[in-house]
Coordinates of C-alpha atoms in Angstrom, one line a residue:
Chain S
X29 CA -1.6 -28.0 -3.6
X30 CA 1.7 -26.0 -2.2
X31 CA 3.7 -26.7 0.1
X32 CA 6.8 -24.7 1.1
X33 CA 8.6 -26.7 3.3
X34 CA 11.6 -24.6 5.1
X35 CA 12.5 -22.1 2.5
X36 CA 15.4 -19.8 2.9
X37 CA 16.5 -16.9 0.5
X38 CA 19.4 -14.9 0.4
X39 CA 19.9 -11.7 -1.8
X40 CA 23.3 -10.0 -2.7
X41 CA 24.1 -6.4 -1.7
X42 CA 27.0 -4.6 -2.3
X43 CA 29.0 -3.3 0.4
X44 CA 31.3 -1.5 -1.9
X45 CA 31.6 -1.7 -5.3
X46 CA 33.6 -4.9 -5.1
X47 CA 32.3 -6.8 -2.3
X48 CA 29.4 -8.4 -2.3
X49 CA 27.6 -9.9 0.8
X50 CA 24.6 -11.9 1.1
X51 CA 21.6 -10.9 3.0
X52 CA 19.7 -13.3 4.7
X53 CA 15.7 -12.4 3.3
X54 CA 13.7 -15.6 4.1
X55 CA 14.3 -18.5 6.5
X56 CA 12.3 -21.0 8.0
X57 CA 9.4 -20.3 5.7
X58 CA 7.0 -23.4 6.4
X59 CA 3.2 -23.4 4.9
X60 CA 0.7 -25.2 3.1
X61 CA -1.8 -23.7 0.4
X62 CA -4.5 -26.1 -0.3
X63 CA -7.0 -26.0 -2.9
X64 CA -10.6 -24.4 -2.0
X65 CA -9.3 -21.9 0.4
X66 CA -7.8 -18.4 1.0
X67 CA -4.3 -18.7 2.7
X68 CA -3.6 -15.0 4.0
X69 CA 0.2 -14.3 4.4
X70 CA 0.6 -11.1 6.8
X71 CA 3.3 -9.0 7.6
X72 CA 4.7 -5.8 7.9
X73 CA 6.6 -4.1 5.1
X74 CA 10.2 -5.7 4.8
X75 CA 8.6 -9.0 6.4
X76 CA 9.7 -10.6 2.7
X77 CA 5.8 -11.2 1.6
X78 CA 6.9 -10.2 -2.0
X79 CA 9.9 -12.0 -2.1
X80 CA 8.3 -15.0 -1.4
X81 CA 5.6 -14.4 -4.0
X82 CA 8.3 -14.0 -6.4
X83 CA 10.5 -17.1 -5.0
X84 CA 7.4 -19.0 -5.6
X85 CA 6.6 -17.9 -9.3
X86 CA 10.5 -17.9 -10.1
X87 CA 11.1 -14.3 -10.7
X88 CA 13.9 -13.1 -8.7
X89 CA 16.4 -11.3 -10.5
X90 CA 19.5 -13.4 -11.2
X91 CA 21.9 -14.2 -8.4
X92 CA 20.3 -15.5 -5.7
X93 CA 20.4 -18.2 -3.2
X94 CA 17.8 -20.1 -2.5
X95 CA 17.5 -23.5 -0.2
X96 CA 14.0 -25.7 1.0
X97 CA 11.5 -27.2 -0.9
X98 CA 8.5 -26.1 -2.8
X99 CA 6.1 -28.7 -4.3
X100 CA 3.1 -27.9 -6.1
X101 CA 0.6 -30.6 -7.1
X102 CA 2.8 -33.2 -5.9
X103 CA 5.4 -32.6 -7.8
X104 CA 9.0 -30.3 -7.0
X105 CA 8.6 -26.9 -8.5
X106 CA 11.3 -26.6 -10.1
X107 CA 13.1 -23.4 -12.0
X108 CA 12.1 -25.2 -15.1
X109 CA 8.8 -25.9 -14.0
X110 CA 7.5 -22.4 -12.6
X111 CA 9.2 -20.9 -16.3
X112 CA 6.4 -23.8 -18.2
X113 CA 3.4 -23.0 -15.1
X114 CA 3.5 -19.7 -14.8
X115 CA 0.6 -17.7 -16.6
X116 CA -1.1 -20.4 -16.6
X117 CA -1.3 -23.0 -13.7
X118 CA 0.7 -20.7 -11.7
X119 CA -0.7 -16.9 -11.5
X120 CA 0.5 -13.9 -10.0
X121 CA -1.7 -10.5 -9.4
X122 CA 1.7 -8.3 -8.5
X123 CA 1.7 -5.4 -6.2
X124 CA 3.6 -2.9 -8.3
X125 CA 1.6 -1.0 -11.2
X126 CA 4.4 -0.6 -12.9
X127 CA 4.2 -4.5 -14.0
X128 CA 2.0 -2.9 -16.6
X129 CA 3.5 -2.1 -19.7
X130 CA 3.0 1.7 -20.1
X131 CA 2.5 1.6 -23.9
X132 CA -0.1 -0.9 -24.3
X133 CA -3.7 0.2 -23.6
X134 CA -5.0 -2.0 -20.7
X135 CA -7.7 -4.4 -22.7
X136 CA -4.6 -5.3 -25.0
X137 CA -3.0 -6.3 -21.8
X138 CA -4.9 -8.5 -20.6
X139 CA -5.8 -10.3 -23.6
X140 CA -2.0 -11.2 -23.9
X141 CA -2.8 -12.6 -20.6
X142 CA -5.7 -14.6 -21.9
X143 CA -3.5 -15.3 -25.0
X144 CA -0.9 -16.8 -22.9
X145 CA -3.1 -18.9 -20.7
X146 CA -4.3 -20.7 -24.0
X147 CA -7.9 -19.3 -25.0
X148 CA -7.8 -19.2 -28.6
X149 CA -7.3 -16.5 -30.5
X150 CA -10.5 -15.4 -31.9
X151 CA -12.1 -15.2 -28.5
X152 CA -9.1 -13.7 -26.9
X153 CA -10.4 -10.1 -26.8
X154 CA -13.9 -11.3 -25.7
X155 CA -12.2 -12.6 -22.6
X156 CA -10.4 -9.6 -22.1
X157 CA -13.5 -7.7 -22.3
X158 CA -15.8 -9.5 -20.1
X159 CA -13.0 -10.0 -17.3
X160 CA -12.2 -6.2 -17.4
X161 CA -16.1 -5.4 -17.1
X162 CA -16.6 -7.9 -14.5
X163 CA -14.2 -5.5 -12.4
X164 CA -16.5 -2.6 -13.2
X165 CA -13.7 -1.1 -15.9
X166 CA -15.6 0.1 -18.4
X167 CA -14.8 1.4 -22.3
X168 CA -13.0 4.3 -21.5
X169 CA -10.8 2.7 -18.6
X170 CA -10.2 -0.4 -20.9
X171 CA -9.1 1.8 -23.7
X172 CA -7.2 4.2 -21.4
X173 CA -2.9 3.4 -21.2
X174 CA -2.3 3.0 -17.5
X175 CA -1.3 5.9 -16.6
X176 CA -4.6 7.6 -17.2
X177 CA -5.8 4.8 -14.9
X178 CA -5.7 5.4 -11.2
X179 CA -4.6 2.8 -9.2
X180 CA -7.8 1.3 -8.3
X181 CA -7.8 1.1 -11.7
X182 CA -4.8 -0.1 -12.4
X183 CA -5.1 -2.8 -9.9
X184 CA -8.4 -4.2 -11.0
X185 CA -7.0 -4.4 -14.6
X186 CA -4.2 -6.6 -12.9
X187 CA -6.7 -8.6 -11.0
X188 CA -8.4 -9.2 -14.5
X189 CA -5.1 -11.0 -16.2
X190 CA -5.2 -13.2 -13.2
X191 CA -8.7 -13.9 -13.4
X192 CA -8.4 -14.7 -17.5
X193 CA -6.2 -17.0 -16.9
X194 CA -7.2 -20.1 -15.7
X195 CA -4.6 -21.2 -12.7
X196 CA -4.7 -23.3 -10.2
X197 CA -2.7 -21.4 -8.0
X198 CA -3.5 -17.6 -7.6
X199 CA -0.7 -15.4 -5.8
X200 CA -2.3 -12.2 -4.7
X201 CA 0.2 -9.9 -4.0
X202 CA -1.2 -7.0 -1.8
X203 CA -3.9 -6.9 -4.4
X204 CA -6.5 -4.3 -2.2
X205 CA -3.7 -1.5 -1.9
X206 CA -5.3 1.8 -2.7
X207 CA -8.9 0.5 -3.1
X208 CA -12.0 2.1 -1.9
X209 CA -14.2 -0.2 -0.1
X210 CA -16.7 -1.4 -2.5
X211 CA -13.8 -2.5 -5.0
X212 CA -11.6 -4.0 -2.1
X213 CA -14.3 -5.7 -1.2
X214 CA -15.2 -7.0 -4.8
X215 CA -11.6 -8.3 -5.2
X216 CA -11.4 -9.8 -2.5
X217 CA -14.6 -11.5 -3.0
X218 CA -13.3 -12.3 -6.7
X219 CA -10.3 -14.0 -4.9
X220 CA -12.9 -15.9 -2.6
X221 CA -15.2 -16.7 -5.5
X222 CA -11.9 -18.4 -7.1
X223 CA -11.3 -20.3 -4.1
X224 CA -14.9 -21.9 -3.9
X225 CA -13.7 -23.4 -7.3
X226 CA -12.0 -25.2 -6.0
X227 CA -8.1 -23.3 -6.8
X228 CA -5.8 -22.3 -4.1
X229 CA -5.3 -18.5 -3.2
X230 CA -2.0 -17.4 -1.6
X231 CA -3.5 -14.1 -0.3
X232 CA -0.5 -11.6 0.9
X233 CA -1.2 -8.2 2.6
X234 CA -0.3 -6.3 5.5
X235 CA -4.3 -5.7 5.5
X236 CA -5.0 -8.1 8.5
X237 CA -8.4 -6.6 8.7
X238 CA -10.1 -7.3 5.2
X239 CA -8.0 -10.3 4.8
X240 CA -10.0 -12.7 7.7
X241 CA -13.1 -12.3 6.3
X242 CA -12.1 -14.6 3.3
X243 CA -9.3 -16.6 5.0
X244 CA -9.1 -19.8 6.3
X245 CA -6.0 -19.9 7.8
X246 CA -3.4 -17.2 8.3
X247 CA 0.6 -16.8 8.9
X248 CA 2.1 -14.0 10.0
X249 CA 6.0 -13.4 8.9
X250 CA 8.2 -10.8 10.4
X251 CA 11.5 -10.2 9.3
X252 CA 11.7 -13.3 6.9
X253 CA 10.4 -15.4 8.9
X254 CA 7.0 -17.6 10.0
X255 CA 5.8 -16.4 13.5
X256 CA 2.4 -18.1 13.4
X257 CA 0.0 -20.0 11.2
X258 CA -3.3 -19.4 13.0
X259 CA -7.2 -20.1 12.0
X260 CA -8.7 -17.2 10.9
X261 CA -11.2 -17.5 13.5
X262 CA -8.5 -16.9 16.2
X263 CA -8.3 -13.5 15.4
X264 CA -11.3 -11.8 17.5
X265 CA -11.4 -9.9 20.3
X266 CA -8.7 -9.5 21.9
X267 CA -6.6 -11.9 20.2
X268 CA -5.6 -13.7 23.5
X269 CA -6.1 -17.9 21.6
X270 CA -3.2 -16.5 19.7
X271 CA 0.1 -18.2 20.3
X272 CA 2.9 -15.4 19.8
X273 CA 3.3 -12.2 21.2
X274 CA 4.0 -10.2 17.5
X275 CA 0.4 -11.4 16.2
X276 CA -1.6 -10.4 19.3
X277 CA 0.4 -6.5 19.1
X278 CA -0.8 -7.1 15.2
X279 CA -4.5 -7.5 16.3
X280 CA -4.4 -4.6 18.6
X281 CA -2.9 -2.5 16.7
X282 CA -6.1 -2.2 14.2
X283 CA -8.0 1.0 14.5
X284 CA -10.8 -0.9 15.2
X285 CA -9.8 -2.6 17.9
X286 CA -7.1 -0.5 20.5
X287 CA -5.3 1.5 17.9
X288 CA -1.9 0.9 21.1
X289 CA 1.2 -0.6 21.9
X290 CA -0.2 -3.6 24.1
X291 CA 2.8 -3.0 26.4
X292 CA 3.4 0.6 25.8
X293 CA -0.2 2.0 25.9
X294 CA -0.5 4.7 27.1
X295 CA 2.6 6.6 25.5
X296 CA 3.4 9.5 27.3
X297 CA 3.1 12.4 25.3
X298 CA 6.4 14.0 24.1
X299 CA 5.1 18.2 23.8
Chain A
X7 CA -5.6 29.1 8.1
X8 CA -6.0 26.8 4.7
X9 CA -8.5 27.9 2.5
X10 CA -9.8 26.9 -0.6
X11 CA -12.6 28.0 -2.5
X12 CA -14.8 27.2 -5.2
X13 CA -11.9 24.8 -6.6
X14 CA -13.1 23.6 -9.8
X15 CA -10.5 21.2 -11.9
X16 CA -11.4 18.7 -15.1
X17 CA -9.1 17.3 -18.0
X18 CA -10.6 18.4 -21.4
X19 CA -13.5 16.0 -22.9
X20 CA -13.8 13.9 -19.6
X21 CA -16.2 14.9 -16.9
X22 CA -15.0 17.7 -14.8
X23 CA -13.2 16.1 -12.0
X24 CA -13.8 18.5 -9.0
X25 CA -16.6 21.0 -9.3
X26 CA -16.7 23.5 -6.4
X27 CA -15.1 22.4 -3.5
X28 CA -14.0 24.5 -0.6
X29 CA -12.8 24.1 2.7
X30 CA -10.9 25.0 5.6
X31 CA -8.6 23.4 7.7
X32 CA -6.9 25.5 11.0
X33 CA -3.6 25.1 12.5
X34 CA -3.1 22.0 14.6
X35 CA -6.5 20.6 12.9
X36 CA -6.5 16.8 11.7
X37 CA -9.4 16.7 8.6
X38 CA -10.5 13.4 7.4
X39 CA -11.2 13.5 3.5
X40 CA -12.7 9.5 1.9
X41 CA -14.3 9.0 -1.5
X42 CA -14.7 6.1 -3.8
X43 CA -11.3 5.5 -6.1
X44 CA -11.8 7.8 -8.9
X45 CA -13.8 10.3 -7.0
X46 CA -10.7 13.0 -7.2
X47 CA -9.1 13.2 -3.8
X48 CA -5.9 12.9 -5.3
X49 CA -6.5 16.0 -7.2
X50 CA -8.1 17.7 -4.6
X51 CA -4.4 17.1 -2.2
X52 CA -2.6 18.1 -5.4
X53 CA -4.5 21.4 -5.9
X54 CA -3.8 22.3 -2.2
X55 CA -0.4 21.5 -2.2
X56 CA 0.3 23.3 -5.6
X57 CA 1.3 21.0 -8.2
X58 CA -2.3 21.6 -9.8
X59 CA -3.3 24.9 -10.7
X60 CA -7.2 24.9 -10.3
X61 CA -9.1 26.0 -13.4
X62 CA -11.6 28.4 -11.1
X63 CA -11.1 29.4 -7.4
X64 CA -8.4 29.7 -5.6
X65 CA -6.0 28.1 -2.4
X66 CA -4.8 30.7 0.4
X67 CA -2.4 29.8 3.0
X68 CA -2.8 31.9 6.0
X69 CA -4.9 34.8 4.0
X70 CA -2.0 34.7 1.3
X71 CA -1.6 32.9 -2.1
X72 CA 1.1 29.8 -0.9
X73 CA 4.9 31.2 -3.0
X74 CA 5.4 29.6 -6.0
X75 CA 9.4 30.0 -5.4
X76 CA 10.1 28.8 -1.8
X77 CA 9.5 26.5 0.5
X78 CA 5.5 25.1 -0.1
X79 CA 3.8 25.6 2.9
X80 CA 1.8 23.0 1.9
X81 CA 3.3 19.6 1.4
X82 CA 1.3 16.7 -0.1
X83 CA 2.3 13.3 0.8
X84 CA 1.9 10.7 -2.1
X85 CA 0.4 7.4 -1.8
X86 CA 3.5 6.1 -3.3
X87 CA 6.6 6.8 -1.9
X88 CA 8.7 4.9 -5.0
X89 CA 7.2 7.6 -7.2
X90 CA 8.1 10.3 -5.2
X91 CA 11.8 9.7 -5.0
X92 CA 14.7 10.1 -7.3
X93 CA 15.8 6.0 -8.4
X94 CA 19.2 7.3 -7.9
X95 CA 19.6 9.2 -5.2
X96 CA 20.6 7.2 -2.0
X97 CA 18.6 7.2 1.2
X98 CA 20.7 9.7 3.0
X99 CA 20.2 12.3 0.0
X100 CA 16.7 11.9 -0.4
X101 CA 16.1 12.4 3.7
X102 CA 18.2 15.5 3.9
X103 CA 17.1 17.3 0.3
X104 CA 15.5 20.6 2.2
X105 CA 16.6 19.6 5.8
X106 CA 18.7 17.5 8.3
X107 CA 16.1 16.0 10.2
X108 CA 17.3 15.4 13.6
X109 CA 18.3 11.9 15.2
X110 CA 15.2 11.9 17.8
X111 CA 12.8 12.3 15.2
X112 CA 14.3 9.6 13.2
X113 CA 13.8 7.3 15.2
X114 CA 10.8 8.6 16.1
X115 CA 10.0 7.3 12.6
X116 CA 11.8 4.0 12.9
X117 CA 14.6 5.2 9.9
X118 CA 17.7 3.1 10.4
X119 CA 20.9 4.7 9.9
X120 CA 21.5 1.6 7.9
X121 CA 19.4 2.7 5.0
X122 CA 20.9 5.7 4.6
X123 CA 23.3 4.5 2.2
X124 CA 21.0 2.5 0.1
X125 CA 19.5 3.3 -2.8
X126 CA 15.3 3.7 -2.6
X127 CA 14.8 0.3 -4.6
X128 CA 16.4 -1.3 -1.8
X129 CA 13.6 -0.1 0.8
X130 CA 10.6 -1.8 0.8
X131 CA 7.7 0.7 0.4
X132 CA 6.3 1.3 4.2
X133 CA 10.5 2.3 5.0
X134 CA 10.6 4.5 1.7
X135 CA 7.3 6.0 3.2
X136 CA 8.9 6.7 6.5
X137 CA 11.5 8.8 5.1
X138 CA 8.9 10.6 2.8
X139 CA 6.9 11.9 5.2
X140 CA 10.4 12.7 7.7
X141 CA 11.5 14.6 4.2
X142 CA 8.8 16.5 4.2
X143 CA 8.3 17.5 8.3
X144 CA 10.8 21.0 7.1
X145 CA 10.4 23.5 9.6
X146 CA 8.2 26.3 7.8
X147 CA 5.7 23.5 6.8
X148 CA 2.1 24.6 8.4
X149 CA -0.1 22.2 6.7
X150 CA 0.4 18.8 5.1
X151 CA -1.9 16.7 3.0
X152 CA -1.6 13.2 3.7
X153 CA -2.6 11.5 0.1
X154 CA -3.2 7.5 1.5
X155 CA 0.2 7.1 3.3
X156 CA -0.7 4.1 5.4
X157 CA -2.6 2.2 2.9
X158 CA 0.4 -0.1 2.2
X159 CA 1.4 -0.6 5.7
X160 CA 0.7 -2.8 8.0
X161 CA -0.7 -2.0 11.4
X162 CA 1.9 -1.8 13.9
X163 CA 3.5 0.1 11.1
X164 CA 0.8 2.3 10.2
X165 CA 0.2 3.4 14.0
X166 CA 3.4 4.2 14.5
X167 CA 3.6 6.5 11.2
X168 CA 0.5 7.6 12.4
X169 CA 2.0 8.6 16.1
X170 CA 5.0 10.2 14.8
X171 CA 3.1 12.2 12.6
X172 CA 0.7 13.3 15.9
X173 CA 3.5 14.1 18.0
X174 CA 5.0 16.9 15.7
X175 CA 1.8 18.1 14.2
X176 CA 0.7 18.7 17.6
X177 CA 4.4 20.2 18.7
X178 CA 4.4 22.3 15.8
X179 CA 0.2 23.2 15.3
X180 CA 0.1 21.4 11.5
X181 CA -2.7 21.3 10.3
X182 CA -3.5 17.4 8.5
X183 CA -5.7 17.0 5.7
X184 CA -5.8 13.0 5.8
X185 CA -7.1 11.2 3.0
X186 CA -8.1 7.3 3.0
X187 CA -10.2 5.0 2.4
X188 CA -10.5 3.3 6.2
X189 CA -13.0 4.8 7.9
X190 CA -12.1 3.0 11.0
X191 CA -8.7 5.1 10.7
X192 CA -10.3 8.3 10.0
X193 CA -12.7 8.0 12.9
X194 CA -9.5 7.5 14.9
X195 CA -7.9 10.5 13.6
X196 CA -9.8 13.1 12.7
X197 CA -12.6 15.0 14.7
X198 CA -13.9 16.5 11.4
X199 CA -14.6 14.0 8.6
X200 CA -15.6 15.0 4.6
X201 CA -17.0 12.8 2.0
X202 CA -15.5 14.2 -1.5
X203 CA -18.2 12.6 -4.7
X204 CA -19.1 14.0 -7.8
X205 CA -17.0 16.7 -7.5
X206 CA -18.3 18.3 -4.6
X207 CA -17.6 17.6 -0.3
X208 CA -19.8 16.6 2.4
X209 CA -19.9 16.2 5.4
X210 CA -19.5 12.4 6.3
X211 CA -23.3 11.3 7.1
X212 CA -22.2 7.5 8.0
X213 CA -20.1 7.8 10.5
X214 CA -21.4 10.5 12.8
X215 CA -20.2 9.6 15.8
X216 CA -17.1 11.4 17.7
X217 CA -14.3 9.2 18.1
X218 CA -13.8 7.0 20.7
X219 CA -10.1 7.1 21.6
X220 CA -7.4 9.3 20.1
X221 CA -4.4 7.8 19.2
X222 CA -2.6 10.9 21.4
X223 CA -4.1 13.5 22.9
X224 CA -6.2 15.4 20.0
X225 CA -5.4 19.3 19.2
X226 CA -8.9 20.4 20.8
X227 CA -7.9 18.6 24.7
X228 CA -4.8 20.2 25.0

């Protein structure tokens, strides 16, 4: 359904206030989404998860530099064509709250977000409704403006616009930050549930752990760039069918499995 | 010692949010607090650290109300590092607002001396957390409350955060109050573990068990 066939990205940052360099963010980004399945994208913070989330919807601020190929459904996606897809074949659960618009109580929210994705007008704050109850939000959260939501909250009323919307390709953006377990687990289950339908879920978290259960596959980026697609399945004990060096380390590092530095364990301890 | 008693805290015509929590938490002590989202453990940090007052009962730091006009002896350390700094203040500022932190420790913490001249945006949030919880290691601190810091980081990231922070809570005998949501992690932490619902704590029934390996050597084995 997506491929992303060697994508590169460069960002401008000032040195001064005349000179402006380019920063390489992305480079050799290589994957495949298909439709049915959960594709997990993990990585440490400032591995460029985001960025490629955003490359992908076409939401990077203005001057950038962008080379590779994207193609969804068979076709290029284009800047043109991620402005016409987005909302509704294209969908993005972002990791910031403050994508929501502080003045606008959240059921109003999302029914924009139904509005957009073309359910008609007189049935648009049903939707919004059941989709916010369906993550457990209930009158007084729906009512509330987000910031008398907390961020459990906040994120399920996110997951909500995504799930009004009736897109093809769902890019979760970290979207079990902050959760407690039972609603982690429900949204990531909700993601799961929207892959059994037969759409495509770009999943991306640094949450290696809760992301297997509902991935197929998994690449791990650092710095940019694609270490390793692996099978879900090849994370498990101690990692050792994985290929690379950086996701093994990843593995161990859980605090369910060694909690250590494969190489530096045990650390001497500095008094 | 950090004490608090009989804390009691609610926002007028909503259910009261904490209803008579105390507890304790000595010198050099790591306390794991979890509770479902909503449940008021971000309150709970707040009222410790001082940027609540609580509505009945009170927080003593040491046997002595924590100053209102100094240095907090309490520092809480927010789940989101983008809201805790100022958007226009660059790196370098924001590190060294109450001390100069010094170059071991940094790296200690991974902080490049390239970010120093950026500005916060220009972090992604696991680096902006780095320097948070560097910014608020000030010698004078005894106890910090650790509001879901590694929740956004990834694991090689999160253990070392998590080893930094050991090494000089253990150096300096702070006493952590961690809150999350991963058990797993708190079982890896912290020898004492409270569950915080309806407004009150208890003790963690589900997880029961000691921990199997500390990250570093714990405060009791030294």
């Amino acid at each position: 359904m997506l491929e992303i066939d060697d994508l590169a990205l460069q960002l401008p940052y000032y040195a001064n206030w005349w000179r402006r360099q380019w920063a390489e963010v992305l480079c050799n980004v290589s994957l495949e989404v298909h439709p049915g399945e959960v594709h997990a994208v993990i990585g440490a913070s400032g591995a460029g998860k985001s960025l490629l989330a955003h490359a992908l919807m076409g939401l990077l601020p203005a001057p950038y530099r962008q080379t590779g190929r994207l193609t969804f459904q068979g076709q290029p996606l284009t800047a043109a064509r991620q402005r016409r897809l987005r909302g509704r074949e294209l969908a993005l659960i972002p990791q910031s709250l403050s994508a929501l618009d502080p003045l606008v109580r959240s059921q109003r929210q999302v029914s924009w977000a139904a509005k957009r994705a073309g359910h008609a007008a007189a049935r648009v704050q049903h939707t919004a409704r059941q989709a916010l109850a369906h993550y457990q939000l209930d009158e007084r959260a729906q009512q509330a403006f987000p910031h008398q939501l907390s961020g459990g909250m906040a994120r399920r009323v996110l997951t909500a616009m995504a799930h009004v919307s009736s897109a093809q390709l769902i890019i979760a953006d970290e979207p079990s930050v902050g959760l407690d377990p039972q609603q982690r687990d429900r949204v990531l289950n909700a993601l799961a549930a929207l892959a059994r339908e037969g759409k495509a879920v770009l999943l991306i978290s640094h949450d290696l752990r809760h992301a297997l259960p509902i991935a197929r596959r998994v690449t791990i980026m650092r710095q940019g760039r694609c270490v390793e697609t692996a099978p879900a399945a090849a994370f498990e004990g101690d990692g050792h069918t994985l290929t690379t060096r950086y996701a093994q380390a990843l593995w161990r590092a859980l605090p369910d499995n060694h909690f250590s530095h494969p190489e530096t364990q045990p650390a001497p301890h500095v008094a | 010692m950090l004490d608090a008693s009989g804390l009691r805290y609610g926002v007028a015509g909503q259910p009261v949010i904490l209803n008579d929590v105390s507890l304790t938490l000595e010198a050099g002590e790591w306390l794991g607090v979890d509770g479902v989202s909503g449940a008021g453990k971000s309150t709970l940090g707040q009222l410790l650290a001082g940027y609540l007052t609580p509505q009945a009962g009170t927080v003593t730091v040491d046997g002595a109300p924590p100053p209102r006009r100094a240095l907090r002896p309490v520092q809480w350390l927010p789940q989101s590092p983008e809201l805790a700094v100022n958007p226009r203040w660059r790196v370098k500022q924001i590190l060294e607002e109450a001390w100069t932190p010094p170059d071991a420790l940094r790296d200690a913490f991974g902080i490049e001396s390239a970010w120093m001249n950026r500005f916060p945006q220009a972090l992604s949030g696991g680096e902006l957390q780095r320097v948070c919880v560097l910014r608020a290691l000030v010698p004078g601190v005894r106890y910090l409350v650790a509001d879901e810091i590694s929740s956004m980081l990834d694991p090689l990231t999160q253990l070392d955060l998590w080893q930094g922070l050991r090494r000089v809570a253990d150096e300096r005998q702070l006493g952590v109050l961690v809150i999350s949501h991963d058990a797993a992690l708190l079982e890896r932490l912290c020898a004492r573990r409270l569950t915080l619902s309806e407004g009150r704590l208890r003790p963690s029934t589900r997880h029961g068990a000691p921990p199997a390996i500390a990250p570093k050597q714990s405060p009791a084995s030294r």
